């Protein structure tokens, strides 16, 4: 995997909020089809880093390369145009609309009624949505179901399908399994694997170490705004990662007390 | 409430769900049946047309209000915006006539001008709500006062009179007249009728209602079939999701409030046509009616749901009630009690029925 060029490369990113340094010269890269787990305790800077990549914040220093070219991501729309999609915990779905309407939200397919009036092309949107869901192996009883009638995992899959349909190349997932039951968590993790096999790069933020270990190829650990470690998943274990997350001294202290 | 749906079979739940969705239609039928039995001459073509004409104001205001309520907002200004444009349309006609223009020219210019000016209150409401983040309740409540004050200033607190008879001829006319033995005529009854013939004359399709329903159906199409309509629902469902999906939320919201004030202005023009006068209080009591019509038609005040057919049925529920009470000789203020009760009832049903019939949980 390493012989290939990274899809995303961030270099020496610095972000300050007033006097607080939220990110201090952080670098990381994501290769095509790779799943990277971004780990760290609360306030470690995970969300800040993600928001810089997805165009919500701007970095004070540092560079971002996408597909080998330097890019300035100044807004979320800019990120979307590059193919960087972020799936936040709230999923950004309109619960009162059905599945395919959400997949096409804001980019509805239109046809001409009577040859001149542009109207929604429901059939097209339904068929295309079926295609993308089938491709990702997602099962939802009816795409005419409103989102509010779906389970948490199904909603997650709809949000993911939407980004994939619109050609996401890098998917950023913020706590994708946090609100789900066990069976649903497994489905979402399977979906992450499927996406990775199909060449989509994924950054996954999660507090559930177990989940991240199941799907991620590589782990990046942040602590207090700095990158404190980077490991290939198969060469590390949860204990080592936790000690990186909270600081080795703390772990030893805790062990000493036992 | 959970218990209720647990004892029901899938089919029973389905039926309950349908009932929850269509109770208002059954309510409307019930109203019509009751008034037909206890009223005199309620069940007649003439009276049904009276209902339609009497419902025109609510229908138009409710049509605009439907868009606003689906976005999760509310437009409290529609009643007095209607009054303002009732006064303005009458004033334009009277002024143009004084300048020597013919009634036809005065009327056409007045209607076009009023409808154009009618977009302004909505533009202001929309900018306040969408750009300056003023809660819809406050923005349109302010407009409520402004519109009322302006209309009284414009007409010096006296209804505007002296409109040409052409106005009433159109406003109270019908598309088609039928006289047994002499056949159909368009727009005007045959001339030189005897007294007996006048009584036998059958007038069909009131102009005002026909025009109103035509405009309402056009906007029903916009709401249910176009991209703009879809975005109206999306904004009401999850405004942040709509923004992140790249929907021009601010522009769409401004349009929605402009649609609402356009309908209020149109309603004002219709009032002028029907009553041949310009009154500041033309629509003062109609804001409540329009909101009730939309809500009992299935829209939620939290936004995201509702549709034009529901609002039309909601309008008829109030129209039938109003006409039925007049038919029984009851004073119209009784109506407000029932309308108030229906509103609260509708919101309660809206709150509890989805709980009882929510599927897949």
Short mmCIF file of C-alpha atoms in Angstrom, two decimals, chain B residues 36-247:
data_model
loop_
_atom_site.label_atom_id
_atom_site.label_comp_id
_atom_site.label_asym_id
_atom_site.label_seq_id
_atom_site.Cartn_x
_atom_site.Cartn_y
_atom_site.Cartn_z
CA UNK B 36 -77.91 18.83 5.65
CA UNK B 37 -80.31 17.22 8.11
CA UNK B 38 -80.86 20.02 10.60
CA UNK B 39 -80.49 23.01 8.27
CA UNK B 40 -82.92 24.19 5.65
CA UNK B 41 -81.79 24.24 2.06
CA UNK B 42 -78.25 23.35 3.09
CA UNK B 43 -78.03 20.48 0.64
CA UNK B 44 -78.30 22.41 -2.62
CA UNK B 45 -76.04 23.42 -5.49
CA UNK B 46 -76.55 27.05 -4.59
CA UNK B 47 -75.54 26.58 -0.99
CA UNK B 48 -72.49 24.50 -1.87
CA UNK B 49 -71.36 27.34 -4.07
CA UNK B 50 -71.94 29.73 -1.18
CA UNK B 51 -69.62 27.59 0.88
CA UNK B 52 -66.96 27.79 -1.80
CA UNK B 53 -67.26 31.57 -2.11
CA UNK B 54 -67.24 32.02 1.66
CA UNK B 55 -64.13 29.82 1.84
CA UNK B 56 -62.16 31.77 -0.76
CA UNK B 57 -60.39 34.05 1.72
CA UNK B 58 -59.38 31.20 4.03
CA UNK B 59 -58.35 29.08 1.05
CA UNK B 60 -55.95 31.70 -0.29
CA UNK B 61 -54.45 32.61 3.07
CA UNK B 62 -54.11 28.94 4.01
CA UNK B 63 -52.37 28.16 0.71
CA UNK B 64 -49.62 30.66 1.49
CA UNK B 65 -49.53 29.67 5.13
CA UNK B 66 -48.99 26.02 4.08
CA UNK B 67 -45.58 26.86 2.63
CA UNK B 68 -44.57 28.85 5.71
CA UNK B 69 -45.73 26.23 8.21
CA UNK B 70 -43.97 23.41 6.34
CA UNK B 71 -40.68 25.28 6.77
CA UNK B 72 -41.39 25.32 10.50
CA UNK B 73 -42.35 28.99 10.57
CA UNK B 74 -45.62 30.85 10.89
CA UNK B 75 -46.97 33.98 9.22
CA UNK B 76 -49.16 35.93 11.62
CA UNK B 77 -49.38 38.93 9.32
CA UNK B 78 -51.58 37.44 6.58
CA UNK B 79 -54.89 38.81 7.88
CA UNK B 80 -53.81 42.43 8.03
CA UNK B 81 -51.60 42.21 4.96
CA UNK B 82 -54.78 41.12 3.22
CA UNK B 83 -56.57 44.20 4.63
CA UNK B 84 -53.75 46.46 3.53
CA UNK B 85 -53.91 45.24 -0.05
CA UNK B 86 -57.68 45.29 -0.05
CA UNK B 87 -57.41 49.02 0.72
CA UNK B 88 -54.56 49.53 -1.77
CA UNK B 89 -56.39 47.79 -4.62
CA UNK B 90 -59.57 49.83 -4.00
CA UNK B 91 -57.55 53.01 -3.69
CA UNK B 92 -55.76 52.42 -7.00
CA UNK B 93 -59.06 51.85 -8.81
CA UNK B 94 -60.67 54.97 -7.34
CA UNK B 95 -57.60 57.11 -8.05
CA UNK B 96 -57.24 55.93 -11.66
CA UNK B 97 -60.92 56.52 -12.29
CA UNK B 98 -60.61 60.04 -10.89
CA UNK B 99 -57.80 60.57 -13.41
CA UNK B 100 -60.23 59.60 -16.18
CA UNK B 101 -59.23 56.01 -16.91
CA UNK B 102 -61.95 53.53 -17.84
CA UNK B 103 -63.14 50.99 -15.23
CA UNK B 104 -61.51 48.12 -17.14
CA UNK B 105 -58.10 49.79 -17.30
CA UNK B 106 -58.33 50.88 -13.65
CA UNK B 107 -59.22 47.38 -12.56
CA UNK B 108 -56.51 45.62 -14.56
CA UNK B 109 -53.80 48.05 -13.43
CA UNK B 110 -55.01 47.78 -9.85
CA UNK B 111 -54.90 43.99 -9.77
CA UNK B 112 -51.46 43.80 -11.38
CA UNK B 113 -50.06 46.57 -9.19
CA UNK B 114 -51.52 45.16 -5.99
CA UNK B 115 -50.17 41.68 -6.59
CA UNK B 116 -46.72 43.09 -7.33
CA UNK B 117 -46.67 45.31 -4.25
CA UNK B 118 -48.05 42.35 -2.35
CA UNK B 119 -44.64 40.67 -2.53
CA UNK B 120 -43.03 43.38 -0.39
CA UNK B 121 -44.27 42.43 3.11
CA UNK B 122 -43.14 38.88 2.43
CA UNK B 123 -39.76 40.06 1.21
CA UNK B 124 -39.34 41.97 4.46
CA UNK B 125 -40.57 39.07 6.60
CA UNK B 126 -38.32 36.68 4.71
CA UNK B 127 -35.20 38.81 5.06
CA UNK B 128 -35.89 39.23 8.78
CA UNK B 129 -36.37 35.50 9.29
CA UNK B 130 -33.74 34.11 6.92
CA UNK B 131 -30.93 36.65 7.01
CA UNK B 132 -31.31 38.38 10.35
CA UNK B 133 -32.50 35.27 12.23
CA UNK B 134 -35.56 36.94 13.75
CA UNK B 135 -38.04 34.28 14.93
CA UNK B 136 -40.92 34.05 12.42
CA UNK B 137 -43.40 34.70 15.21
CA UNK B 138 -41.83 38.07 15.99
CA UNK B 139 -41.05 39.18 12.43
CA UNK B 140 -44.56 38.53 11.16
CA UNK B 141 -46.17 39.85 14.34
CA UNK B 142 -44.37 43.11 13.68
CA UNK B 143 -45.65 43.06 10.12
CA UNK B 144 -49.15 42.41 11.51
CA UNK B 145 -49.04 45.78 13.29
CA UNK B 146 -47.34 47.64 10.46
CA UNK B 147 -49.82 46.41 7.86
CA UNK B 148 -52.84 47.25 9.98
CA UNK B 149 -51.61 50.73 10.85
CA UNK B 150 -50.65 51.48 7.24
CA UNK B 151 -54.00 50.39 5.89
CA UNK B 152 -55.94 52.56 8.34
CA UNK B 153 -53.69 55.51 7.51
CA UNK B 154 -54.25 54.93 3.78
CA UNK B 155 -58.03 54.89 4.06
CA UNK B 156 -58.34 57.41 6.91
CA UNK B 157 -60.15 54.83 8.97
CA UNK B 158 -63.08 54.81 6.52
CA UNK B 159 -63.75 51.97 4.07
CA UNK B 160 -63.00 53.03 0.51
CA UNK B 161 -66.18 53.39 -1.55
CA UNK B 162 -67.04 54.65 -5.01
CA UNK B 163 -65.77 51.67 -6.97
CA UNK B 164 -67.28 51.05 -10.42
CA UNK B 165 -70.03 48.44 -10.75
CA UNK B 166 -67.76 46.37 -12.99
CA UNK B 167 -65.89 45.34 -9.83
CA UNK B 168 -68.93 43.73 -8.25
CA UNK B 169 -70.05 42.31 -11.57
CA UNK B 170 -66.86 40.29 -11.74
CA UNK B 171 -66.53 39.64 -8.02
CA UNK B 172 -70.03 38.30 -7.58
CA UNK B 173 -70.41 36.81 -11.06
CA UNK B 174 -70.32 33.23 -12.21
CA UNK B 175 -68.57 31.56 -15.08
CA UNK B 176 -71.74 29.97 -16.41
CA UNK B 177 -75.46 30.67 -16.21
CA UNK B 178 -78.15 28.18 -17.09
CA UNK B 179 -81.78 28.99 -17.63
CA UNK B 180 -84.04 25.99 -18.21
CA UNK B 181 -85.43 26.34 -21.70
CA UNK B 182 -82.93 28.97 -22.84
CA UNK B 183 -79.65 27.16 -22.31
CA UNK B 184 -76.21 28.35 -21.18
CA UNK B 185 -74.59 31.76 -21.27
CA UNK B 186 -71.05 32.69 -20.26
CA UNK B 187 -70.12 35.26 -17.58
CA UNK B 188 -73.52 37.06 -17.53
CA UNK B 189 -77.12 35.93 -17.28
CA UNK B 190 -79.25 36.32 -20.42
CA UNK B 191 -80.74 39.78 -20.65
CA UNK B 192 -84.34 40.83 -20.07
CA UNK B 193 -85.46 38.10 -17.70
CA UNK B 194 -88.86 37.99 -16.07
CA UNK B 195 -89.23 37.51 -12.35
CA UNK B 196 -89.96 33.79 -12.60
CA UNK B 197 -87.01 33.31 -14.88
CA UNK B 198 -84.65 35.02 -12.43
CA UNK B 199 -85.68 32.55 -9.79
CA UNK B 200 -85.15 29.58 -12.08
CA UNK B 201 -81.76 30.85 -13.23
CA UNK B 202 -78.94 28.56 -12.23
CA UNK B 203 -75.51 30.13 -11.77
CA UNK B 204 -72.49 27.82 -11.85
CA UNK B 205 -68.84 28.22 -10.81
CA UNK B 206 -68.36 31.51 -8.93
CA UNK B 207 -65.58 33.56 -10.61
CA UNK B 208 -63.78 34.40 -7.40
CA UNK B 209 -63.55 30.81 -6.25
CA UNK B 210 -62.57 29.53 -9.68
CA UNK B 211 -59.70 31.96 -9.93
CA UNK B 212 -58.59 31.26 -6.37
CA UNK B 213 -58.59 27.48 -6.77
CA UNK B 214 -56.69 27.79 -10.05
CA UNK B 215 -53.89 29.74 -8.37
CA UNK B 216 -53.92 27.39 -5.37
CA UNK B 217 -53.60 24.33 -7.63
CA UNK B 218 -50.64 25.88 -9.42
CA UNK B 219 -48.92 26.33 -6.08
CA UNK B 220 -49.95 22.85 -4.99
CA UNK B 221 -48.04 21.62 -8.03
CA UNK B 222 -45.02 23.74 -7.12
CA UNK B 223 -45.04 22.39 -3.58
CA UNK B 224 -45.42 18.72 -4.45
CA UNK B 225 -43.54 18.34 -7.72
CA UNK B 226 -40.72 20.85 -8.04
CA UNK B 227 -37.26 21.08 -6.59
CA UNK B 228 -38.22 24.25 -4.74
CA UNK B 229 -41.12 22.40 -3.10
CA UNK B 230 -38.82 19.57 -2.08
CA UNK B 231 -36.46 22.08 -0.50
CA UNK B 232 -39.33 23.63 1.44
CA UNK B 233 -39.91 20.23 3.06
CA UNK B 234 -36.19 19.68 3.61
CA UNK B 235 -35.83 23.05 5.36
CA UNK B 236 -38.72 22.17 7.65
CA UNK B 237 -37.35 18.70 8.32
CA UNK B 238 -33.76 19.60 9.12
CA UNK B 239 -32.54 23.08 8.30
CA UNK B 240 -28.89 22.24 9.02
CA UNK B 241 -29.02 19.19 6.76
CA UNK B 242 -30.56 21.35 4.06
CA UNK B 243 -27.77 23.90 4.41
CA UNK B 244 -25.05 21.26 4.33
CA UNK B 245 -26.64 19.69 1.25
CA UNK B 246 -26.08 22.99 -0.50
CA UNK B 247 -29.73 24.08 -0.60
#
